[in-house]
Amino acid sequence: MTFLQQTAQRIFDNHGPSLSDVWVILPTRRAVSVFLEELASHSDRPFLAPHALAVDDFITQSAGVQLIDSVSLLFELYDVFRVIDPLVEFEQFIGWASVLLADFDRIDQYLVKPSALFSYLTAAKALERWQADLPPSAKPLAETPGTARYFKLFENLQTAYHALQERLTAQGLAYRGMAYRLLADNVESMVRDNTAYERVYFVGFNALSAAEERIIKVLVDAQKAEMIWDADPYYLDDWRQEAGHFLRKYRDNGWLLSRDSKQTIRENFNNLLGTEKNIRVVGVPNASMQAKVAGKIYKEWQEESGGVSAPLTPYPSSTRTKTAIVLADETLLVPVLYALDENVTDLNVTMGLSLRSSLLFTLVDTLFEMQRTVHEFRTKDGRDLRIPKFHHRHVVKLLNHPFVKQYERIHALEWPGGINEKGEVLPPEPLFQWIAKSIVKEQRVYLTEREMLELGQDDPLVRVLFARWPNEEPMKAIRSLYALIDLLRAVYRDSQDAIETEYLYLFYSLLRQLETTLNRQTTSLETAAPGRPATGKGPDGQAAVTVRSFKQFLYELIRQTSIPFTSEGRSQLQVMGMLETRALDFDRIIILSVNEGILPQSRKLNSLIPLDIASDPVIGLPTYREQESVTAYHFYRLLQRASDIVLIHTTSTDAYGSSKGEPSRFIRQIEHELVPRSNGLIRISHPAVRFGRPGTDKLADLSELSVPKTDAIRADLINLLTTKGLYPSYLNQYVRCSMSFYFSRIVNISEEEDMEEKMGAAEFGNWLHKVLERLDKEYRLVNLPVDEALVIRLLQEEFASSMKGRVIESGMNLLLYELAQKLMIEFQRQQSELRGLTVIGTEQTLETFLHVPLAGREPLRVRIAGKIDRIERFGDQIRIVDYKTGRVDLTDKTPKDLTDKLLNDGKEDKMRQLWLYRYLALKNINDFGGLPRDKAKRDIYEAKGLPVEAGFYSFRDVNGGFKTNPVRFGNDDSPAQYIADSEELLQTLVQQMLDTDRPFRKTDQIETCQYCDFKGICGR
């Protein structure tokens, strides 16, 4: 029998069949519901039920007060502090107000004398202020206005405590601890001497607060109340077991004695060590996998019992197997519900679905984050006018939110398409998607409200989402959120999601509550300063409630708000949090997140009262030690009557740091303390979890990942070589990593376009290349002068054209801009000093065709090409130039293993590039007598007989001059011999690329994978 079945039978036997004068107080409302169902099963006729209440309901009802909501309580406390200290700042007050109210609640629940505690605390802070622990030689730290306000806070705590209680009492209101203290101080008149309370049972309690102890003691001494405990010798008799800490204390005080026999109550005992239990401890890599394992295990249990849930019966039956999935981390509720099999319909969720788990909250949270991170910029004309701008990351995140996309679809919002700057016809596409792409494409890091309206074609949702909320105008934020709710109604009607619709209604209700409270607070501020204009501001002239503090209030309400599920207490499966399990028993239990730091929680003291003061016996406030004892009791009490138990924990640190991957110490206690003492009745195992298809014993070895050159792939490769051709960049990519070449050139996988606020190396290089191209094409090629002023102007124009929205007023971009300007001016100075330098061409593509013999087919006509940054003549030498803003490392002489380096060494990409550039130049001179100045006009610069060299201008070493190609195939470096040797090597390379015995493989040089776009695909 379960604990509540035994309790119901005992109370019915003592008082049945009429129980209208009996009061049964239980820890939770869920326990009340189960108790009444168990009680009903003891009679086949209707009878008057007892007054069964959860303890919090009993306290507030008996004390005759109404609990105040948390937001109103915060404002009441703020009013109190405004009287004590008119200069109190609301923003700072919000930071510690919730902690202080939690302390007030504990002080009252544990009947701490306020004068003693606050005097103790004030004296301790005074010692801290005097810096008495400093050595005599040390100079005391000077007190600042901030530290003075800090110490002033502790001096005012007692005054604030009493003033707050007076304000609430005058309104018939109370916070939870205050209600407990009120009843404890007046329990004789309110309960003991009240004829409405004939017989009171307190059932299933463990750790009582001082107020609860006083209430119960008075009633027990008057023989009006009785305690019914749920304990076990395992933790009751073992003084080392933390789960029995409080029960042992009550036993020593005589509270565990039967009212009739004066003997220690031993009924229901020895369930832990005296019954068979099968315990499985399962470790999984992350939190979400816990839900999948729980769903799988419950499905197995269902199949064992026949595959379907047992039908509901009019009253609970001891023959039905009851199962609980207990969530130590309640954020796992949604994953658990999704992990359950579709045929699981007979279940009851005792916990609410938090509003923080909704898509609506993610939308609102992104809105607040965007408003919080608004940047202000001065105008470019130097005026001291500041323009607020939204950050692109939050803008794009909002545009990609599911509700916004659904709104876009419902309203058929499309960008009409058109023709781009290249003359390409662009098809229509969803408006918000087009906006997001445009922001990234144009690199618009910051956007104004006006710019967003222009991009969004003045759509109503765009107006609401991207309206600016000044920090001192919280009512504007509320109006925007109301407008957002109105616009989203169509989205909810279309989706027909009942849970999200309920979320929307709850959020609207919260806004109304906050609006009413804020209006009341504004009126309070204005009436507190008669004669002043109605501004709603504090004594310092600042807004009392800002958008920031409004957000804190709203999020506190959201944290407390959840959608309650319709209860079906007799369901076969119960999904609940740890606190909801109090006084309940189950045959089978699955507990999730059994990790240290979650079960029990990490040792954090969120209090203004230091640990040494709280733990002082004179004060007697609970600390984390008592909290861990409470959690241990809840855990072990769950195990008492269960036969099948699964404890699931994570083995790695989660994203939020709440779990460090360490199993809970409760698991260790079971292994080393409980199991050895059970005489074989308790069996524990550690099954392994494997995800994937049946029969797969291990993951694929990603280190051996390769792609064979099938006929289809080989055909694609041949098509690439004969049409687009083989460029130096293609060849370098293939030699560096053939798998990367496959992904990029054969499969055509490209990295998703992204935006970086800071100029990357590639963008920096492209910017300088465009400036250099313009200088050559528009000035040097037509013999126009180039000076420093021109270089600065072109830098500005190209930056504005290619990097719109980049911010260069400050930060790394400013430093990079100044660096670019310095480098370009120095390069121009050096160019002007070179006598006999003539620019022949710029951004020219040199090409040739090479016949490559292949086995079993005709020779392949491969295009070899390269795009040249600049072709110049210096003296009697033709130079093929490539600009490099990155690092350039070239050897001074030809390597001994030249062929191997060119064919196989992925690190020699620059040498390979210059080799091909020189080959292409010599080949074009050999075939056409010169090099193209303007390919479209067939303009050839005569260069027959002139020596050719290829090299780099490096902006990392702007004073280093022209860095030349070290490739020489032998003593004979004549053009004909160089071309012949190069073509022989190129034929070998192409044959290797087409060799079916050489699949595409990952490189062995791991360092080359660091910046590869495809490292996520191949497991690097």
XYZ file of N, CA and C in Angstrom, residues 627-707:
243
model
N 18.933 22.549 3.059
C 18.299 22.338 1.763
C 18.718 21.009 1.155
N 19.976 20.635 1.310
C 20.443 19.353 0.788
C 19.792 18.196 1.533
N 19.556 18.358 2.828
C 18.871 17.316 3.597
C 17.435 17.136 3.118
N 16.778 18.256 2.816
C 15.406 18.194 2.305
C 15.373 17.456 0.967
N 16.298 17.818 0.066
C 16.340 17.171 -1.248
C 16.632 15.681 -1.110
N 17.532 15.329 -0.198
C 17.853 13.915 0.017
C 16.629 13.139 0.491
N 15.833 13.748 1.369
C 14.623 13.074 1.855
C 13.643 12.839 0.714
N 13.411 13.881 -0.105
C 12.492 13.722 -1.242
C 12.961 12.590 -2.147
N 14.268 12.514 -2.386
C 14.818 11.498 -3.287
C 14.619 10.099 -2.713
N 15.038 9.872 -1.478
C 14.955 8.527 -0.899
C 13.518 8.116 -0.622
N 12.658 9.079 -0.279
C 11.266 8.729 -0.027
C 10.600 8.222 -1.304
N 11.039 8.770 -2.465
C 10.523 8.283 -3.736
C 10.887 6.823 -3.967
N 12.064 6.412 -3.488
C 12.537 5.053 -3.727
C 11.888 4.024 -2.807
N 11.283 4.477 -1.717
C 10.843 3.550 -0.666
C 9.959 2.419 -1.197
N 8.913 2.756 -1.933
C 7.931 1.740 -2.349
C 8.004 1.410 -3.832
N 9.006 1.937 -4.529
C 9.148 1.659 -5.958
C 9.903 0.355 -6.172
N 9.561 -0.354 -7.242
C 10.244 -1.609 -7.550
C 11.198 -1.468 -8.737
N 10.842 -0.638 -9.713
C 11.704 -0.376 -10.871
C 12.088 1.102 -10.868
N 13.375 1.347 -10.840
C 13.873 2.721 -10.721
C 14.939 2.950 -11.786
N 14.831 4.045 -12.512
C 15.834 4.430 -13.515
C 16.333 5.820 -13.156
N 17.623 5.945 -12.961
C 18.252 7.235 -12.647
C 19.098 7.642 -13.849
N 18.731 8.744 -14.495
C 19.421 9.185 -15.711
C 20.210 10.453 -15.405
N 21.465 10.465 -15.837
C 22.297 11.652 -15.624
C 23.086 11.946 -16.892
N 23.570 13.165 -17.009
C 24.402 13.533 -18.150
C 25.871 13.294 -17.805
N 26.652 13.049 -18.834
C 28.073 12.749 -18.621
C 28.984 13.887 -19.077
N 28.386 14.941 -19.622
C 29.197 16.083 -20.056
C 28.558 17.365 -19.591
N 29.346 18.418 -19.519
C 28.859 19.715 -19.066
C 27.844 20.246 -20.053
N 26.707 20.748 -19.535
C 25.698 21.298 -20.434
C 26.042 22.729 -20.801
N 25.241 23.295 -21.709
C 25.544 24.624 -22.257
C 25.447 25.718 -21.220
N 24.670 25.491 -20.158
C 24.458 26.556 -19.182
C 25.269 26.343 -17.917
N 26.043 25.307 -17.877
C 26.915 25.099 -16.741
C 26.212 24.612 -15.491
N 24.893 24.264 -15.582
C 24.199 23.790 -14.386
C 24.620 22.375 -14.027
N 25.103 21.624 -14.974
C 25.596 20.274 -14.710
C 27.036 20.161 -15.174
N 27.877 19.605 -14.339
C 29.284 19.434 -14.682
C 29.586 18.015 -15.161
N 28.522 17.263 -15.463
C 28.731 15.901 -15.929
C 29.049 14.924 -14.813
N 28.915 15.352 -13.566
C 29.224 14.490 -12.428
C 27.933 13.870 -11.901
N 27.854 12.529 -11.812
C 26.645 11.918 -11.245
C 26.399 12.407 -9.823
N 25.146 12.474 -9.441
C 24.799 12.926 -8.096
C 25.390 12.000 -7.038
N 25.725 12.583 -5.903
C 26.242 11.753 -4.806
C 25.198 10.767 -4.303
N 23.916 11.035 -4.607
C 22.887 10.072 -4.224
C 23.109 8.731 -4.922
N 23.590 8.777 -6.170
C 23.899 7.532 -6.883
C 25.022 6.787 -6.176
N 26.052 7.509 -5.761
C 27.163 6.875 -5.033
C 26.687 6.286 -3.712
N 25.781 6.977 -3.026
C 25.260 6.460 -1.762
C 24.488 5.155 -1.975
N 23.724 5.093 -3.065
C 22.987 3.858 -3.363
C 23.963 2.715 -3.610
N 25.011 2.996 -4.408
C 25.964 1.956 -4.771
C 26.741 1.437 -3.569
N 27.194 2.351 -2.703
C 28.135 1.960 -1.657
C 27.506 1.843 -0.261
N 26.289 2.324 -0.105
C 25.662 2.251 1.225
C 24.355 1.463 1.215
N 23.487 1.757 0.263
C 22.171 1.116 0.267
C 22.244 -0.324 -0.235
N 22.852 -0.551 -1.397
C 22.883 -1.888 -1.992
C 23.572 -2.916 -1.080
N 24.749 -2.631 -0.492
C 25.409 -3.643 0.356
C 24.583 -4.055 1.573
N 23.682 -3.210 2.030
C 22.900 -3.527 3.232
C 21.545 -4.143 2.921
N 21.268 -4.420 1.633
C 19.924 -4.878 1.261
C 19.804 -6.396 1.192
N 20.900 -7.120 1.469
C 20.873 -8.589 1.409
C 20.439 -9.093 0.034
N 20.860 -8.411 -0.999
C 20.574 -8.857 -2.356
C 19.218 -8.462 -2.893
N 18.404 -7.774 -2.085
C 17.080 -7.378 -2.573
C 17.165 -6.236 -3.575
N 18.200 -5.422 -3.461
C 18.357 -4.289 -4.373
C 19.458 -4.619 -5.374
N 19.098 -4.559 -6.647
C 20.053 -4.821 -7.714
C 20.281 -3.514 -8.490
N 21.529 -3.212 -8.745
C 21.864 -1.995 -9.469
C 22.686 -2.342 -10.704
N 22.396 -1.686 -11.812
C 23.126 -1.936 -13.064
C 23.385 -0.601 -13.750
N 24.340 -0.624 -14.676
C 24.712 0.582 -15.415
C 24.659 0.272 -16.910
N 23.469 0.161 -17.486
C 23.368 -0.185 -18.913
C 23.929 0.930 -19.793
N 24.476 0.543 -20.930
C 25.000 1.512 -21.898
C 23.884 1.912 -22.856
N 23.952 3.127 -23.332
C 22.951 3.634 -24.269
C 23.605 3.805 -25.627
N 22.961 3.244 -26.640
C 23.484 3.377 -27.997
C 22.395 3.954 -28.878
N 22.715 5.036 -29.575
C 21.771 5.659 -30.483
C 22.117 5.270 -31.911
N 21.101 5.065 -32.721
C 21.336 4.707 -34.122
C 20.531 3.489 -34.519
N 20.740 3.035 -35.730
C 19.986 1.887 -36.232
C 20.449 0.607 -35.558
N 19.554 -0.343 -35.381
C 19.958 -1.624 -34.793
C 21.051 -2.275 -35.624
N 22.008 -2.850 -34.952
C 23.092 -3.548 -35.623
C 24.297 -2.695 -35.892
N 24.199 -1.375 -35.654
C 25.368 -0.514 -35.835
C 26.092 -0.426 -34.511
N 27.261 -1.008 -34.465
C 27.983 -1.094 -33.201
C 28.928 0.069 -32.972
N 29.260 0.773 -34.010
C 30.181 1.884 -33.809
C 29.939 2.944 -34.870
N 30.396 4.141 -34.550
C 30.273 5.238 -35.492
C 31.240 5.032 -36.644
N 30.916 5.631 -37.780
C 31.828 5.559 -38.925
C 33.127 6.250 -38.574
N 34.219 5.687 -39.070
C 35.533 6.267 -38.816
C 35.737 7.431 -39.771
N 35.529 8.654 -39.240
C 35.609 9.832 -40.088
C 37.017 10.077 -40.604
N 38.008 9.537 -39.901
C 39.383 9.754 -40.362
C 39.639 9.059 -41.696
N 38.803 8.038 -42.045
C 38.981 7.308 -43.297
C 37.995 7.778 -44.366
N 37.344 8.907 -44.142
C 36.346 9.397 -45.079
C 36.995 9.677 -46.435
N 36.423 9.122 -47.502
C 36.935 9.344 -48.861
C 35.772 9.219 -49.832
N 35.980 9.774 -51.045
C 34.963 9.717 -52.091
C 35.596 9.111 -53.339
